[in-house]
Amino acid sequence: MSFYPAGQFPAHRPRRLRQSPALRQLVRETQLNTRQLVLPLFARSGRRLRRPIAAMPGVFQLSTDELLREAARAHESGVPAVILFGIPDRKDARASGAYAARGVVQQAVRLLKRELPELLVITDVCMCEYTSHGHCGIVRNGDVDNDATLELLAKEALSHARAGADMVAPSDMMDGRIGYIRQALDQNGYAGLPIMSYAAKYASAFYGPFREAAESTPQFGDRRSYQMDPANRREAMREVALDVEEGADIVMVKPALAYLDIIAEVKQVFDLPVAAYNVSGEYAMVKAAADRGWIDGDRVMLEMLTAMRRAGADLIVTYFAKDAAKLLQK
Ligand code: PBG
């Protein structure tokens, strides 16, 4: 018995176009390219320092001299951009290290722009690495004070701009911060400096390893009063709409892997470039399973990054940038 009438083969045979690598490549819908990747780097003071992050094999806290070497290697392999996070020597309630003219990120920016002028240097704008309590802003009465924090975020963004950053990326999730930072930049001669907003940033357990890397674990409570509830999709559209209205140039969805639906919808609804942040926990899971021989780490990595592109991400912030660049060059 056959589904098809005798002698009649199916008219549709999708397998025809899967017969060889060349054919598959010819009809591939999504391209993953090193040119779309941004490598996060963690800066701290000192010299010749490479402090490994236990849950993120291949990722280190780096003194600026080592950070320059790491950035240069990534740039040589085709990665066009880095995003910088800083671990200050001292933390305090007002996050002074975040906007110090000679802060660790500011120094790293100056060094990178002097030595590798063509590498795009993006800076993460947030308080959590710099506050003694680990929250993303000024704490009052046990919660982060939104409007008091805006002032410091603007100071931080401005100090990154003065150091020579090519783009600032606020990741704090305070209300109104994109407009506030935009205005501060414009009034100080940086009207041309783009803002990549962490627009839909969820309160996620996938950030665990990052907090070890950035030493930014909150000392009390959690970030649920400012980062989004993972259950919400419509709210993400609202958050993105607000940031677009306030002047964001690129909007980001974070995390990426468990939020591909959000990436897809943001891409469909808005006409700005969309970034995805392939976060620390997503990286750690792949590395751990690959280390045990349970998965093929390289293939899983490329499949994940391709899925983010397929969902609609124009660019991807990823700790895999260098590993992926190596494979994509072949
Ligand atoms: C700072 C910030 C975080 C990440 C990027 N910027 C941590 C957080 O919000 O707790 C997470 C990145 C990652 O997990 O890779 N606010």
Coordinates of C-alpha atoms and ligand atoms in Angstrom, one line a residue:
M1 CA 0.0 0.0 0.0
S2 CA 1.3 3.4 -0.9
F3 CA 0.2 6.9 0.1
Y4 CA 0.8 7.9 -3.5
P5 CA -1.1 6.6 -6.4
A6 CA 0.8 3.8 -8.2
G7 CA 3.7 5.1 -10.2
Q8 CA 3.4 8.6 -9.0
F9 CA 6.3 9.9 -6.9
P10 CA 6.0 12.9 -4.5
A11 CA 6.3 16.2 -6.3
H12 CA 8.1 17.7 -3.3
R13 CA 11.5 16.3 -2.3
P14 CA 13.2 18.9 0.0
R15 CA 16.1 16.5 0.3
R16 CA 17.2 17.4 -3.2
L17 CA 18.8 20.5 -1.9
R18 CA 20.6 18.8 1.0
Q19 CA 22.8 16.5 -1.1
S20 CA 26.2 18.3 -0.8
P21 CA 27.9 20.9 1.3
A22 CA 28.0 23.3 -1.7
L23 CA 24.3 22.9 -2.3
R24 CA 23.4 23.3 1.4
Q25 CA 25.6 26.4 1.5
L26 CA 23.9 27.8 -1.6
V27 CA 20.5 27.8 -0.1
R28 CA 21.4 28.5 3.5
E29 CA 19.1 31.1 4.9
T30 CA 21.2 32.4 7.8
Q31 CA 24.8 33.4 7.7
L32 CA 27.0 33.4 10.8
N33 CA 30.0 35.6 10.4
T34 CA 32.8 36.7 12.7
R35 CA 32.0 40.3 11.7
Q36 CA 28.8 40.0 13.8
L37 CA 30.5 39.0 17.1
V38 CA 31.4 41.1 20.1
L39 CA 33.8 39.7 22.7
P40 CA 33.3 40.7 26.4
L41 CA 36.5 41.3 28.4
F42 CA 37.0 41.9 32.1
A43 CA 39.5 44.6 33.1
R44 CA 41.3 45.0 36.4
S45 CA 44.3 46.9 37.6
G46 CA 47.8 45.4 37.8
R47 CA 50.3 43.9 35.4
R48 CA 50.7 40.5 33.7
L49 CA 47.6 39.4 35.5
R50 CA 45.3 36.6 34.0
R51 CA 43.0 35.4 36.7
P52 CA 40.9 32.5 35.5
I53 CA 37.1 32.4 36.0
A54 CA 36.3 28.9 37.3
A55 CA 32.9 28.5 35.7
M56 CA 34.1 30.1 32.4
P57 CA 37.0 28.2 31.0
G58 CA 39.0 30.4 28.6
V59 CA 37.7 33.6 30.2
F60 CA 39.9 35.7 32.6
Q61 CA 40.0 38.9 34.6
L62 CA 42.8 40.7 32.8
S63 CA 45.2 43.5 33.7
T64 CA 45.1 46.1 31.0
D65 CA 48.4 44.9 29.4
E66 CA 47.0 41.4 29.1
L67 CA 43.6 42.7 28.0
L68 CA 45.3 44.5 25.1
R69 CA 47.0 41.2 24.0
E70 CA 43.6 39.4 24.3
A71 CA 41.9 42.1 22.3
A72 CA 44.6 42.1 19.7
R73 CA 44.3 38.3 19.2
A74 CA 40.6 38.6 18.8
H75 CA 40.9 41.4 16.4
E76 CA 43.4 39.5 14.3
S77 CA 41.0 36.6 14.0
G78 CA 38.3 39.0 12.6
V79 CA 36.3 39.9 15.7
P80 CA 35.5 43.6 15.2
A81 CA 34.5 44.7 18.7
V82 CA 34.9 44.1 22.4
I83 CA 32.7 45.1 25.3
L84 CA 34.5 46.0 28.5
F85 CA 33.6 45.4 32.1
G86 CA 35.7 46.6 35.0
I87 CA 36.6 45.2 38.4
P88 CA 37.7 48.2 40.5
D89 CA 40.3 48.0 43.4
R90 CA 37.8 49.5 45.8
K91 CA 34.0 49.4 45.9
D92 CA 31.8 51.9 47.7
A93 CA 28.2 52.9 48.1
R94 CA 28.4 55.5 45.3
A95 CA 30.3 53.3 42.8
S96 CA 33.1 55.9 42.5
G97 CA 35.2 53.6 40.4
A98 CA 32.6 53.6 37.7
Y99 CA 33.1 57.2 36.7
A100 CA 36.7 57.8 37.8
A101 CA 38.7 59.4 35.0
R102 CA 41.5 57.0 35.8
G103 CA 39.2 54.0 36.5
V104 CA 40.1 50.6 35.2
V105 CA 37.7 50.7 32.2
Q106 CA 38.7 54.2 31.3
Q107 CA 42.4 53.2 31.2
A108 CA 41.6 50.1 29.2
V109 CA 39.7 52.1 26.7
R110 CA 42.5 54.6 26.2
L111 CA 45.1 51.9 25.8
L112 CA 42.9 49.9 23.3
K113 CA 42.1 53.0 21.2
R114 CA 45.7 54.0 21.1
E115 CA 47.1 50.6 20.2
L116 CA 44.2 49.2 18.1
P117 CA 42.4 52.2 16.7
E118 CA 40.3 50.0 14.3
L119 CA 38.9 47.8 17.0
L120 CA 35.5 48.9 18.2
V121 CA 35.5 49.5 21.9
I122 CA 32.1 49.3 23.6
T123 CA 31.7 49.9 27.4
D124 CA 29.2 48.3 29.7
V125 CA 27.6 51.1 31.7
C126 CA 26.4 49.8 35.1
M127 CA 27.1 50.3 38.8
C128 CA 27.0 46.7 40.0
E129 CA 30.7 46.0 39.6
Y130 CA 31.5 49.2 41.5
T131 CA 29.1 49.2 44.4
S132 CA 29.9 47.7 47.8
H133 CA 26.5 46.0 47.9
G134 CA 26.6 44.8 44.3
H135 CA 23.4 46.3 43.1
C136 CA 23.1 48.3 39.9
G137 CA 22.5 51.7 41.5
I138 CA 22.3 53.8 44.6
V139 CA 20.4 51.9 47.4
R140 CA 17.9 53.7 49.5
N141 CA 15.6 52.0 52.0
G142 CA 16.6 48.5 50.8
D143 CA 15.9 49.1 47.1
V144 CA 17.7 50.8 44.2
D145 CA 16.7 54.4 43.8
N146 CA 16.0 54.9 40.2
D147 CA 16.3 58.6 39.7
A148 CA 19.4 59.0 41.9
T149 CA 21.1 56.3 39.9
L150 CA 20.5 58.0 36.6
E151 CA 22.9 60.8 37.5
L152 CA 25.7 58.4 38.2
L153 CA 25.0 56.3 35.0
A154 CA 25.3 59.5 33.0
K155 CA 28.6 60.4 34.7
E156 CA 29.9 56.9 33.9
A157 CA 28.8 57.0 30.3
L158 CA 30.4 60.4 29.9
S159 CA 33.7 59.3 31.4
H160 CA 33.8 56.3 29.0
A161 CA 33.1 58.8 26.1
R162 CA 35.9 61.0 27.3
A163 CA 38.3 58.0 27.4
G164 CA 37.5 57.4 23.8
A165 CA 34.8 54.6 23.8
D166 CA 33.1 54.0 20.4
M167 CA 29.8 53.0 22.0
V168 CA 28.2 52.9 25.4
A169 CA 26.0 50.0 26.5
P170 CA 23.8 50.7 29.6
S171 CA 22.9 47.4 31.3
D172 CA 21.3 48.6 34.6
M173 CA 17.6 48.6 33.7
M174 CA 16.7 51.9 35.4
D175 CA 13.7 53.6 34.0
G176 CA 14.5 56.5 31.7
R177 CA 18.3 55.9 31.6
I178 CA 18.7 55.9 27.8
G179 CA 17.1 59.4 27.5
Y180 CA 19.1 60.7 30.5
I181 CA 22.4 59.3 29.1
R182 CA 21.6 60.5 25.6
Q183 CA 21.1 64.0 26.9
A184 CA 24.3 64.0 29.0
L185 CA 26.3 62.9 26.0
D186 CA 24.7 65.4 23.6
Q187 CA 25.3 68.3 26.0
N188 CA 28.9 67.4 26.3
G189 CA 29.9 67.1 22.7
Y190 CA 29.2 63.4 22.1
A191 CA 26.0 63.6 20.0
G192 CA 27.6 61.2 17.6
L193 CA 28.3 58.5 20.1
P194 CA 25.9 55.5 19.7
I195 CA 24.1 53.8 22.6
M196 CA 23.5 50.1 22.6
S197 CA 20.8 49.6 25.2
Y198 CA 20.3 46.4 27.1
A199 CA 16.6 47.0 26.4
A200 CA 15.0 43.7 27.4
K201 CA 17.2 42.4 30.2
Y202 CA 15.7 39.6 32.3
A203 CA 16.4 38.8 36.0
S204 CA 18.1 35.5 35.0
A205 CA 19.9 32.7 36.7
F206 CA 22.0 32.4 33.5
Y207 CA 24.2 35.3 34.8
G208 CA 25.7 33.2 37.6
P209 CA 29.2 32.8 36.2
F210 CA 29.4 36.4 35.2
R211 CA 28.9 37.5 38.8
E212 CA 32.0 35.5 39.7
A213 CA 33.9 37.1 36.8
A214 CA 32.8 40.7 37.6
E215 CA 32.6 40.2 41.4
S216 CA 29.2 41.7 41.3
T217 CA 26.9 39.4 43.2
P218 CA 24.3 41.4 45.2
Q219 CA 25.2 41.3 48.9
F220 CA 21.4 41.2 49.8
G221 CA 18.3 40.5 47.8
D222 CA 18.3 40.1 44.1
R223 CA 17.8 42.2 40.9
R224 CA 14.1 41.4 40.4
S225 CA 13.0 45.0 41.2
Y226 CA 14.7 46.3 38.1
Q227 CA 15.5 43.4 35.8
M228 CA 12.5 41.8 34.0
D229 CA 10.4 38.8 34.9
P230 CA 11.4 35.9 32.6
A231 CA 7.7 35.1 32.1
N232 CA 7.0 38.4 30.3
R233 CA 7.0 38.9 26.5
R234 CA 4.7 41.9 26.0
E235 CA 6.6 43.9 28.6
A236 CA 9.8 43.3 26.6
M237 CA 8.2 45.1 23.7
R238 CA 7.3 48.0 26.0
E239 CA 10.8 48.2 27.4
V240 CA 12.3 48.2 23.9
A241 CA 9.8 50.8 22.7
L242 CA 10.8 53.1 25.5
D243 CA 14.5 52.8 24.8
V244 CA 13.9 53.4 21.1
E245 CA 11.9 56.5 21.9
E246 CA 14.6 57.7 24.3
G247 CA 17.3 57.4 21.6
A248 CA 18.8 54.0 21.6
D249 CA 20.7 53.1 18.4
I250 CA 20.9 49.3 19.0
V251 CA 18.6 47.3 21.2
M252 CA 19.6 44.2 23.0
V253 CA 17.8 41.1 24.3
K254 CA 19.5 39.3 27.2
P255 CA 19.9 36.4 27.8
A256 CA 19.7 34.9 24.3
L257 CA 19.2 31.2 24.2
A258 CA 16.1 30.9 26.3
Y259 CA 14.7 34.2 24.8
L260 CA 14.8 33.5 21.1
D261 CA 11.1 34.3 20.9
I262 CA 11.8 37.8 22.3
I263 CA 14.7 38.3 19.8
A264 CA 12.4 37.3 17.0
E265 CA 9.6 39.6 18.0
V266 CA 11.8 42.6 18.7
K267 CA 13.3 42.1 15.2
Q268 CA 9.9 42.0 13.7
V269 CA 8.4 45.0 15.5
F270 CA 11.4 47.4 15.5
D271 CA 13.6 48.6 12.7
L272 CA 16.8 49.1 14.7
P273 CA 19.7 46.7 14.7
V274 CA 19.1 43.9 17.3
A275 CA 21.8 42.5 19.6
A276 CA 21.6 39.3 21.5
Y277 CA 23.8 38.6 24.6
N278 CA 24.9 35.0 24.7
V279 CA 25.4 35.1 28.5
S280 CA 27.9 33.5 30.9
G281 CA 25.6 30.6 32.0
E282 CA 25.0 29.7 28.3
Y283 CA 28.7 29.6 27.8
A284 CA 29.4 27.6 31.0
M285 CA 26.8 24.9 30.2
V286 CA 28.4 24.2 26.8
K287 CA 31.9 24.2 28.2
A288 CA 31.0 21.9 31.1
A289 CA 29.2 19.4 29.0
A290 CA 31.8 19.4 26.3
D291 CA 34.5 18.9 28.9
R292 CA 32.8 15.7 30.0
G293 CA 32.5 14.5 26.4
W294 CA 28.7 14.7 26.6
I295 CA 28.3 17.0 23.6
D296 CA 30.4 18.3 20.7
G297 CA 31.2 21.8 22.1
D298 CA 32.2 23.4 18.8
R299 CA 29.1 22.2 17.0
V300 CA 26.8 23.2 19.8
M301 CA 28.4 26.6 19.9
L302 CA 27.9 27.2 16.2
E303 CA 24.3 25.9 16.3
M304 CA 23.5 28.2 19.2
L305 CA 25.0 31.3 17.6
T306 CA 23.3 30.4 14.3
A307 CA 20.0 30.1 16.1
M308 CA 20.4 33.5 17.6
R309 CA 21.0 34.9 14.1
R310 CA 18.1 33.0 12.7
A311 CA 15.9 34.4 15.4
G312 CA 16.9 37.9 14.2
A313 CA 20.0 39.0 16.0
D314 CA 22.2 41.3 13.9
L315 CA 25.0 41.1 16.3
I316 CA 25.9 38.7 19.2
V317 CA 27.8 39.5 22.3
T318 CA 29.5 36.2 23.2
Y319 CA 32.4 34.7 25.2
F320 CA 32.7 32.3 22.2
A321 CA 33.8 35.1 19.8
K322 CA 37.4 33.9 19.5
D323 CA 36.5 30.2 19.4
A324 CA 33.8 30.8 16.8
A325 CA 36.1 33.0 14.7
K326 CA 38.6 30.2 14.5
L327 CA 36.0 27.8 13.1
L328 CA 34.4 30.3 10.8
Q329 CA 37.7 31.2 9.2
K330 CA 38.0 27.6 7.8
Ligands
PBG1 C1 25.7 44.2 34.7 C2 25.7 43.0 33.7 C3 25.5 41.7 34.0 C4 25.7 41.0 32.8 C5 26.1 41.9 31.9 N1 26.1 43.2 32.5 C6 25.1 41.0 35.2 C7 23.9 41.2 36.0 O1 23.0 41.9 35.5 O2 23.8 40.6 37.0 C8 25.6 39.5 32.6 C9 26.4 38.9 31.5 C10 26.6 37.5 31.6 O3 26.0 36.7 32.4 O4 27.3 37.0 30.7 N2 24.5 44.6 35.2

